[in-house]
Coordinates of C-alpha atoms and ligand atoms in Angstrom, one line a residue:
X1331 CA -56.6 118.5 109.4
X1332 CA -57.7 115.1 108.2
X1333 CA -59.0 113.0 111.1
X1334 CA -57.2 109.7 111.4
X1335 CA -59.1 106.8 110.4
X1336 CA -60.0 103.9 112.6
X1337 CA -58.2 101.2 112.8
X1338 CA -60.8 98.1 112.3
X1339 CA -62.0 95.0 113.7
X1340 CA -61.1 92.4 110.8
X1341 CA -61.7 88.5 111.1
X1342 CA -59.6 86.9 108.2
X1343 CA -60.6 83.0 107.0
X1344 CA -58.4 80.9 105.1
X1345 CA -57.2 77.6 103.9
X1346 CA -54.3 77.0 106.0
X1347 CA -52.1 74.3 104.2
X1348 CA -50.2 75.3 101.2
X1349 CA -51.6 76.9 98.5
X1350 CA -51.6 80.6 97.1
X1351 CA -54.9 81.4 98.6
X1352 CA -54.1 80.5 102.2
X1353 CA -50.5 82.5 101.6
X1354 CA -52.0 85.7 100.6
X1355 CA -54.5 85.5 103.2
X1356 CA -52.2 84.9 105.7
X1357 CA -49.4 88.1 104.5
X1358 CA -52.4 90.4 104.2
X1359 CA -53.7 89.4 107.9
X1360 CA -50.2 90.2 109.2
X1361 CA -49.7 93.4 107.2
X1362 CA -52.9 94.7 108.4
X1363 CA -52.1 94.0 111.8
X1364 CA -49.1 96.0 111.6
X1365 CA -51.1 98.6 110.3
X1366 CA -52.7 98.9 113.5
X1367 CA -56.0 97.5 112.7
X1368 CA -57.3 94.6 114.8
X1369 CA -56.9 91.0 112.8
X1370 CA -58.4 87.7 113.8
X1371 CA -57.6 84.5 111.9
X1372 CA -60.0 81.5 111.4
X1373 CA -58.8 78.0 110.6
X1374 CA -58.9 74.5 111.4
X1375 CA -55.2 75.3 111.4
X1376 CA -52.4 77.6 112.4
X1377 CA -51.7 78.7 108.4
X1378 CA -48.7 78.2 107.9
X1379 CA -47.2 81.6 107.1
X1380 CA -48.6 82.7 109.9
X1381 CA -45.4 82.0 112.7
X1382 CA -47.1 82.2 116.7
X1383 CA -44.8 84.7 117.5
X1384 CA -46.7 87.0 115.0
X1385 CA -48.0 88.4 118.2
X1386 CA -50.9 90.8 116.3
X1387 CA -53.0 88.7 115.0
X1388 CA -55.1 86.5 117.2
X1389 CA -55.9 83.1 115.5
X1390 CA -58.9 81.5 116.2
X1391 CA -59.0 77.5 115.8
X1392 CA -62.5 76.0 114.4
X1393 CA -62.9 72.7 115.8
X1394 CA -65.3 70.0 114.2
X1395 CA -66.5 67.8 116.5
X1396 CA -66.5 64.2 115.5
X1397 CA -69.3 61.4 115.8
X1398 CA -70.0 58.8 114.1
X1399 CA -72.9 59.9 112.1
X1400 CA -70.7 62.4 110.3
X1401 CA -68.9 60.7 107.1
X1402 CA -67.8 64.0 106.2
X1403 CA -67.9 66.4 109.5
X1404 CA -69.7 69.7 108.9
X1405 CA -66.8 71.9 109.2
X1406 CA -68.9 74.7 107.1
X1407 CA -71.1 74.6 109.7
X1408 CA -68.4 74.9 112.9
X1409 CA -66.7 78.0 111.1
X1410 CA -70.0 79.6 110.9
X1411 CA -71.0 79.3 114.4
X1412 CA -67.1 79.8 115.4
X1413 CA -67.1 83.2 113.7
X1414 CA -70.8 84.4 114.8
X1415 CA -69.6 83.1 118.7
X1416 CA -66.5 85.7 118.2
X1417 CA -68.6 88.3 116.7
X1418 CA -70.9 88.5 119.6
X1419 CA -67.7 88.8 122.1
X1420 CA -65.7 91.1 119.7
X1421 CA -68.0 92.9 117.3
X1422 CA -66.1 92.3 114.0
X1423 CA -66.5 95.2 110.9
X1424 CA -65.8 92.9 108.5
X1425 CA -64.9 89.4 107.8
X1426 CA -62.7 88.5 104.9
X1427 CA -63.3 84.7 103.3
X1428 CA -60.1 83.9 101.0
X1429 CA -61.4 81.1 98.5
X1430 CA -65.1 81.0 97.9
X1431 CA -65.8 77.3 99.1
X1432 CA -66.8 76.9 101.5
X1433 CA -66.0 80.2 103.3
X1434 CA -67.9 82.1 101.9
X1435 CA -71.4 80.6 102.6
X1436 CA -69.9 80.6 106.6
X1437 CA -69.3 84.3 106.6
X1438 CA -72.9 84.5 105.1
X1439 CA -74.4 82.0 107.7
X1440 CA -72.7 84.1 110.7
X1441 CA -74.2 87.0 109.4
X1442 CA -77.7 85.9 109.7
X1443 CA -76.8 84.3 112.6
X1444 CA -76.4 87.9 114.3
X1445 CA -78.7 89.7 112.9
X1446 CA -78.5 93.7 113.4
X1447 CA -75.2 94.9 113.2
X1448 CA -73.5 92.0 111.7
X1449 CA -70.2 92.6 110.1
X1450 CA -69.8 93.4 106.3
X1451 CA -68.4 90.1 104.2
X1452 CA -66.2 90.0 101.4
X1453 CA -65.2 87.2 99.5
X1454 CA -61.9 86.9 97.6
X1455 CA -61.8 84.3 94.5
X1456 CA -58.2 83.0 94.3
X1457 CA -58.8 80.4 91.4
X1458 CA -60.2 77.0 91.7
X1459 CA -62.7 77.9 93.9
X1460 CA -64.1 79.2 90.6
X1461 CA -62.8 77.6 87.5
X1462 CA -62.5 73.7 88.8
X1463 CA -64.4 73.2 92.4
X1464 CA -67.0 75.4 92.0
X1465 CA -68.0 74.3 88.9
X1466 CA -68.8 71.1 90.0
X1467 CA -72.4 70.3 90.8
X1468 CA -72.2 70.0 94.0
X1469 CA -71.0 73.2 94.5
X1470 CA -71.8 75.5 91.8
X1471 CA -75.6 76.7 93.3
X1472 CA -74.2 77.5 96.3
X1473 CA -70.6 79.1 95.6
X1474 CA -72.7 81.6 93.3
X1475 CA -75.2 82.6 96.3
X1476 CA -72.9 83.1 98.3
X1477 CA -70.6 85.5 95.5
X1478 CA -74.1 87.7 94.9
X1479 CA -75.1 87.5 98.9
X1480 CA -71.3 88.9 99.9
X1481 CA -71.0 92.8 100.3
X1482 CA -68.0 93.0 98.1
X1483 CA -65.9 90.3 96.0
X1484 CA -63.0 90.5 94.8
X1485 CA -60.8 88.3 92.2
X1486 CA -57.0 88.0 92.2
X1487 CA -56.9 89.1 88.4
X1488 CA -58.7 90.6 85.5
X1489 CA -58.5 87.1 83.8
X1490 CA -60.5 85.4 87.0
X1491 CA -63.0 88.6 87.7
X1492 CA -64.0 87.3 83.7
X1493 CA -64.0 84.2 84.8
X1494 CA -66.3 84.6 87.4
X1495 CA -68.7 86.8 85.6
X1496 CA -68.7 84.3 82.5
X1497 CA -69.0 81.0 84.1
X1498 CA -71.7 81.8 86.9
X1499 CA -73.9 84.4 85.4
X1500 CA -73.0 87.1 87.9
X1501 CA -72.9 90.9 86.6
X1502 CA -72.3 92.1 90.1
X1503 CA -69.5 94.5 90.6
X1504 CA -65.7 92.6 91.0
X1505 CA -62.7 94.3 92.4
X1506 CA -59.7 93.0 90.6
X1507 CA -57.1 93.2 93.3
X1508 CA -53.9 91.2 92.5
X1509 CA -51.6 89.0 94.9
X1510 CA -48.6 90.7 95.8
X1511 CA -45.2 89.8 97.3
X1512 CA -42.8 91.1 100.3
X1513 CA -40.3 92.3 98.0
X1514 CA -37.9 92.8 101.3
X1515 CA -38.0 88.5 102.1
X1516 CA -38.3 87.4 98.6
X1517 CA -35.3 88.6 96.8
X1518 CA -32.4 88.4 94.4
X1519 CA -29.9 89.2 97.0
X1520 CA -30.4 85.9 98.8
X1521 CA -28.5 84.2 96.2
X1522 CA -25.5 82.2 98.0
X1523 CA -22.9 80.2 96.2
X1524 CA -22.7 77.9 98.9
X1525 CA -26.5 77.2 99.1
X1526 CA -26.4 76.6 95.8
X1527 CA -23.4 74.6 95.6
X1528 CA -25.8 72.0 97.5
X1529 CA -28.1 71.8 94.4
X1530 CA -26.3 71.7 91.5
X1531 CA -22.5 72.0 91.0
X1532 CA -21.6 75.8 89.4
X1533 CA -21.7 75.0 86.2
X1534 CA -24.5 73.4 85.7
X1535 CA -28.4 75.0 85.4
X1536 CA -30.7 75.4 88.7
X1537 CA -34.2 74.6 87.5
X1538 CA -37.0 75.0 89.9
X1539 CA -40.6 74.8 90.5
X1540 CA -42.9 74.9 93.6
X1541 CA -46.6 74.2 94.1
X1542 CA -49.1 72.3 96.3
X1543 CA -48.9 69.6 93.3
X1544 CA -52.2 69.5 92.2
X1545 CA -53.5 67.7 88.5
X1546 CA -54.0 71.8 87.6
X1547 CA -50.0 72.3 88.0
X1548 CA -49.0 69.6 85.3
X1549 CA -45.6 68.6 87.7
X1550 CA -45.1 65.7 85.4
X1551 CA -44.6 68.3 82.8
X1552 CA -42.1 69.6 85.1
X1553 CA -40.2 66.6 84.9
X1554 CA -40.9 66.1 81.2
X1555 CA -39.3 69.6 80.2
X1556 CA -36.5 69.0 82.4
X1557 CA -35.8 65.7 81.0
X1558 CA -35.4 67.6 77.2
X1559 CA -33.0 70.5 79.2
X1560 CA -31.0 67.8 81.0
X1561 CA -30.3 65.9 77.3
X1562 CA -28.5 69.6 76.0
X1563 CA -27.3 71.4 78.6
X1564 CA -26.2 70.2 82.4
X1565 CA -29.0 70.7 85.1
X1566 CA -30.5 69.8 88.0
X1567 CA -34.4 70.4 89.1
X1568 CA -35.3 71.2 92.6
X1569 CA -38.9 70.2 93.2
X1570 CA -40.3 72.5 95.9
X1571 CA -44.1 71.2 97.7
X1572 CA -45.9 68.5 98.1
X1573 CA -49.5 67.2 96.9
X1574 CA -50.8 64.5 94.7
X1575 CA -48.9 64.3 92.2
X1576 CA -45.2 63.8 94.4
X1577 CA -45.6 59.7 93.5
X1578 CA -46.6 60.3 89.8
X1579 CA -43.6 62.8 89.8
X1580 CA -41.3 60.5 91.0
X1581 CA -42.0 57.6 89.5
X1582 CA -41.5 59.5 86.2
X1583 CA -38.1 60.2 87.2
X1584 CA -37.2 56.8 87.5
X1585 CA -38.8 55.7 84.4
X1586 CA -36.7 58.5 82.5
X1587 CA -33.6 57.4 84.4
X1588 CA -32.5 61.4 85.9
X1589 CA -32.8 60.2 89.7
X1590 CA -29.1 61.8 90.3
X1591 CA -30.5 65.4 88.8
X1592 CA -33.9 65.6 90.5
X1593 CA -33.9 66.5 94.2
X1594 CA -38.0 66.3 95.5
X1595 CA -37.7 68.8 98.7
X1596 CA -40.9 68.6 99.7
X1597 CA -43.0 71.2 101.9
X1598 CA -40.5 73.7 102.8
X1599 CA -40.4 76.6 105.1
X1600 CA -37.2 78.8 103.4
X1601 CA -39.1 79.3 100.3
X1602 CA -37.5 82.6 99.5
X1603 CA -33.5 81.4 99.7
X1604 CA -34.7 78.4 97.7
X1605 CA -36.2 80.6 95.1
X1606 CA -33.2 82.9 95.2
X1607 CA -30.6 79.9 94.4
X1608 CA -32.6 79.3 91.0
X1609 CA -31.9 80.4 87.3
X1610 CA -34.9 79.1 85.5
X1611 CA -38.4 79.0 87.5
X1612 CA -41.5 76.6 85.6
X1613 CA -45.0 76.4 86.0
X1614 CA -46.3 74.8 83.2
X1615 CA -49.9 75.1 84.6
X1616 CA -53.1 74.4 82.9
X1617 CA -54.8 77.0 84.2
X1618 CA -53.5 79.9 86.9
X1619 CA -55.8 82.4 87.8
X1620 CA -52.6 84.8 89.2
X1621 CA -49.5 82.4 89.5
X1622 CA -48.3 83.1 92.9
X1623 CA -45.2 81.4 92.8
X1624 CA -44.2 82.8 90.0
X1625 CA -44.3 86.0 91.5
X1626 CA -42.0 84.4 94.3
X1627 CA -39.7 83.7 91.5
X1628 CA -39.3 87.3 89.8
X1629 CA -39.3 89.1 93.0
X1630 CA -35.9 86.4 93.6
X1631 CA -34.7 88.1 90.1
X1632 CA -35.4 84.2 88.7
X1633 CA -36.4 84.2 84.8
X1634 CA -40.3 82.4 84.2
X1635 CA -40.9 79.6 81.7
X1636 CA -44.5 79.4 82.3
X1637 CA -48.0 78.4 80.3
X1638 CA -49.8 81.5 78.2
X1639 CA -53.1 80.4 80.6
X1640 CA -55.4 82.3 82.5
X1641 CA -54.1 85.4 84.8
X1642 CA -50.2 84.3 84.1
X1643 CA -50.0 86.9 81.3
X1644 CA -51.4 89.7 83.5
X1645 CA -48.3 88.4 85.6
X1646 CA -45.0 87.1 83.5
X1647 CA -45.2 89.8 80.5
X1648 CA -44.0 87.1 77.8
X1649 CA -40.1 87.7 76.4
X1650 CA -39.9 90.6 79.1
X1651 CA -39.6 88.7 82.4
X1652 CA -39.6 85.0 81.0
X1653 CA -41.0 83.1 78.3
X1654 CA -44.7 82.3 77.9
X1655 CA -45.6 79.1 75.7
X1656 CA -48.8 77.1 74.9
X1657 CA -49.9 74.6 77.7
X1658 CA -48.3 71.4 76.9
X1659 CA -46.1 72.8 74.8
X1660 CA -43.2 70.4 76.0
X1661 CA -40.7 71.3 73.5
X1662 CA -41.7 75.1 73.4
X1663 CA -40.7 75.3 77.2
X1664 CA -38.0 73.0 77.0
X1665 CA -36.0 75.5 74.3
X1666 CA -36.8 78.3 76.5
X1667 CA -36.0 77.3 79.5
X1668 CA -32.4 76.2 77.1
X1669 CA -32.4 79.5 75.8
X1670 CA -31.9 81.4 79.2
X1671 CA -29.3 78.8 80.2
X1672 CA -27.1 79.1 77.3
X1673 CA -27.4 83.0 77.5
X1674 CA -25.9 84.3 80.9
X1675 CA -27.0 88.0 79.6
X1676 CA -30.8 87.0 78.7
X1677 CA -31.3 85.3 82.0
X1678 CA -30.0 88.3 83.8
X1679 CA -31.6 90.8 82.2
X1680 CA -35.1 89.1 82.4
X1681 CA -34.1 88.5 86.0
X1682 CA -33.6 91.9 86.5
X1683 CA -37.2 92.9 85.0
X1684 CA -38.9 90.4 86.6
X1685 CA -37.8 92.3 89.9
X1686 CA -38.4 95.1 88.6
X1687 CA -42.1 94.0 87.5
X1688 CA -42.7 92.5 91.1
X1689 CA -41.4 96.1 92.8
X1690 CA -43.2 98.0 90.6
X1691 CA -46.6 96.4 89.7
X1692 CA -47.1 93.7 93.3
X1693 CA -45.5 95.4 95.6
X1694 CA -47.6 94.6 98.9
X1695 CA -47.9 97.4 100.9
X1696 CA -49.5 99.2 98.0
X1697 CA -51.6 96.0 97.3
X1698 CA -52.6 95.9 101.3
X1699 CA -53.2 99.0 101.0
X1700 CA -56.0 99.1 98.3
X1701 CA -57.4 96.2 100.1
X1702 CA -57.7 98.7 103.6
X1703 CA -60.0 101.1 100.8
X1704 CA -62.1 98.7 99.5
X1705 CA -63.0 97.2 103.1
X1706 CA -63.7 101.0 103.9
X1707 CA -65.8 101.4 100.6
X1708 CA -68.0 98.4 101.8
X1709 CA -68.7 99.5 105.1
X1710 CA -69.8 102.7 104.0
X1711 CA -72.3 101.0 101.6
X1712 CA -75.8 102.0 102.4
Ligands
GMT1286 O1 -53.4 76.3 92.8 C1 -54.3 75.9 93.6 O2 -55.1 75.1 93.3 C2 -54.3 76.5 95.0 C3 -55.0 77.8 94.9 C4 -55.2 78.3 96.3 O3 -56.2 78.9 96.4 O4 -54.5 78.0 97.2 O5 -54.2 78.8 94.1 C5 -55.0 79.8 93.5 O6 -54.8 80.9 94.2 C6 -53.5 81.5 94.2 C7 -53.5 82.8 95.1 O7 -54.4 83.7 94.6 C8 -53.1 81.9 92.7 O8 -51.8 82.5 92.7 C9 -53.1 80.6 91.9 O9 -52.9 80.9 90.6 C10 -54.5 79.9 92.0 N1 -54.4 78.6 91.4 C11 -55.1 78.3 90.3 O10 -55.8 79.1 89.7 C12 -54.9 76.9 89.8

């Protein structure tokens, strides 16, 4: 008989605000938890997916103390010491930084820091960390050291692993592992007429789109598609998140004069009933290395009008579970996203593959599961 494996002593560290990176680090945390192994979080934050009642998981607050010789406090510096202090009282297996910058040169420091028998590191790369911020001068040297000095790397999808490889030199060996999604919160059968009723009236179109509103997510593309849609066909836009670009946004609405059909929700805890109440999803991105939200979306049953860019193919197949179009391709988006209102039967039969897809293909115990492997496959590495 096989011997059960042991369960193992994981630290976790992640962004905690909003953002994809900081939500799959939080749902992998708790799934391993519930697995049995042992999780610790580190953060200067609770994340927020992770609730306090999520009794499992131990989360570990770095503090950066303040003083007034510190513009820019050296919070790189506090995780490190944060992490190698745990360590010492709870030796950890491995430690798990979600987004290279700057976690990953933390885990490395904590590492020396203990010396003989350290834990193992592995860095995931969720997206920016590689294509935008690390690329940047300031951080390029170091985000590469501390790729090639991690025990194993992994990228959230064959389009990012390329990236990676491409952008910084590295021909070391990266793990494409791609997000996933709770199929059993996120899904179609959350769909309420009387939630929806407070967005848009029956007969008229729920379009939807949800991000940390970043420059990268193009949300005043949001609004300009929208504004085509709601000049053919009666809508409203539901504007999920929050981020930079919410003033921009806004004062675009008002310039175009849709005020009445344009309701900015702003960070959001019910993510999945909002998702749910949709019938057209957007993320006209310039770049996504996976797409998260999108993800959200077709596990909801909710049609994608998205950008053909970076890892969203290896996500939305194009005319399958949505429609994928050029960046900036205003008008391109705008007919699809008029296309799947105008046909009832398109939107619910790409609706109904786009569940499918997110069942079949990101379906996270499976995902959790191949990340429980390749943690095992790095600790056994000479
Ligand atoms: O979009 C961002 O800038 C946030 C970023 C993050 O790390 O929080 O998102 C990235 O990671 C997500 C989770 O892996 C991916 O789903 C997003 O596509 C990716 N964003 C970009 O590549 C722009």
């Amino acid at each position: 008989m096989e011997k059960p494996l042991k369960p193992l002593n994981l630290g976790i560290i992640c962004h905690p605000t909003y953002g994809g990176s900081g939500v799959v680090a939080s749902e992998l945390g708790m799934a391993l938890a519930d697995r049995g192994h042992h999780v610790h979080i580190f953060s200067y934050l609770r994340p927020f997916r992770i609730p306090a009642t999520h009794l499992r998981t131990q989360f570990h607050e770095v503090e950066v103390t303040s003083y007034p010789l510190f513009k820019y406090p050296p919070y790189t510096s506090a995780l490190a010491t944060k992490l190698a202090a745990i360590c010492k009282e709870q030796p950890m297996d491995l430690l798990h930084a979600h987004y290279a910058i700057p976690h990953a040169i933390s885990t490395y420091l904590c590492k020396q820091m203990i010396g003989a028998g350290a834990p193992r590191t592995v860095t995931t790369l969720h997206g920016t960390d590689i294509t935008l911020v690390g690329l940047d001068k300031s951080f390029f040297e170091i985000t590469r050291f501390s790729i090639l000095e991690s025990d194993g790397v992994t990228a959230v999808s064959e389009n990012l692993a390329l990236e990676t490889r491409e952008k910084f030199q590295i021909d070391c060996p990266i793990q494409v592992i791609p997000n996933f999604v709770d199929t059993g919160q996120f899904k179609p059968s959350l769909r309420d007429a009387g939630l929806r009723a407070a967005f848009a009236p029956k007969e008229e179109a729920l379009i939807g789109h949800l991000s940390n509103f970043r420059a990268v997510k193009r949300v005043l593309d949001v609004v300009r598609i929208f504004h085509r849609v709601v000049q053919k066909a009666p809508a409203r836009l539901l504007l999920i998140g929050d981020g930079p670009e919410r003033e921009p946004a806004r004062n675009l609405v008002a310039e175009l004069g849709i005020q009445p059909k344009v309701k900015f929700l702003g960070l959001h805890r019910q993510i999945p009933a909002l998702l749910a109440q949709l019938d057209v999803f957007l993320l006209p991105s310039e770049y996504e290395s996976f797409g998260l939200a999108a993800l959200e979306a077709m596990a909801c049953g909710v049609p994608v009008v998205a950008s053909r860019t970076g890892g969203l193919p290896e996500v939305v197949i194009d005319g399958e579970c949505g429609f994928l179009r050029p960046v900036g391709d205003l008008a391109a988006m705008a007919r699809a996203a008029l296309d799947l209102i105008a046909r009832p039967d398109l939107r619910r039969r790409l609706g109904k593959a786009a569940r499918q897809r997110a069942e079949k293909c990101f379906p996270r115990d499976r995902i959790v599961e191949i990340y429980e492997s390749f943690y095992r496959k790095v600790l056994e590495k000479k």
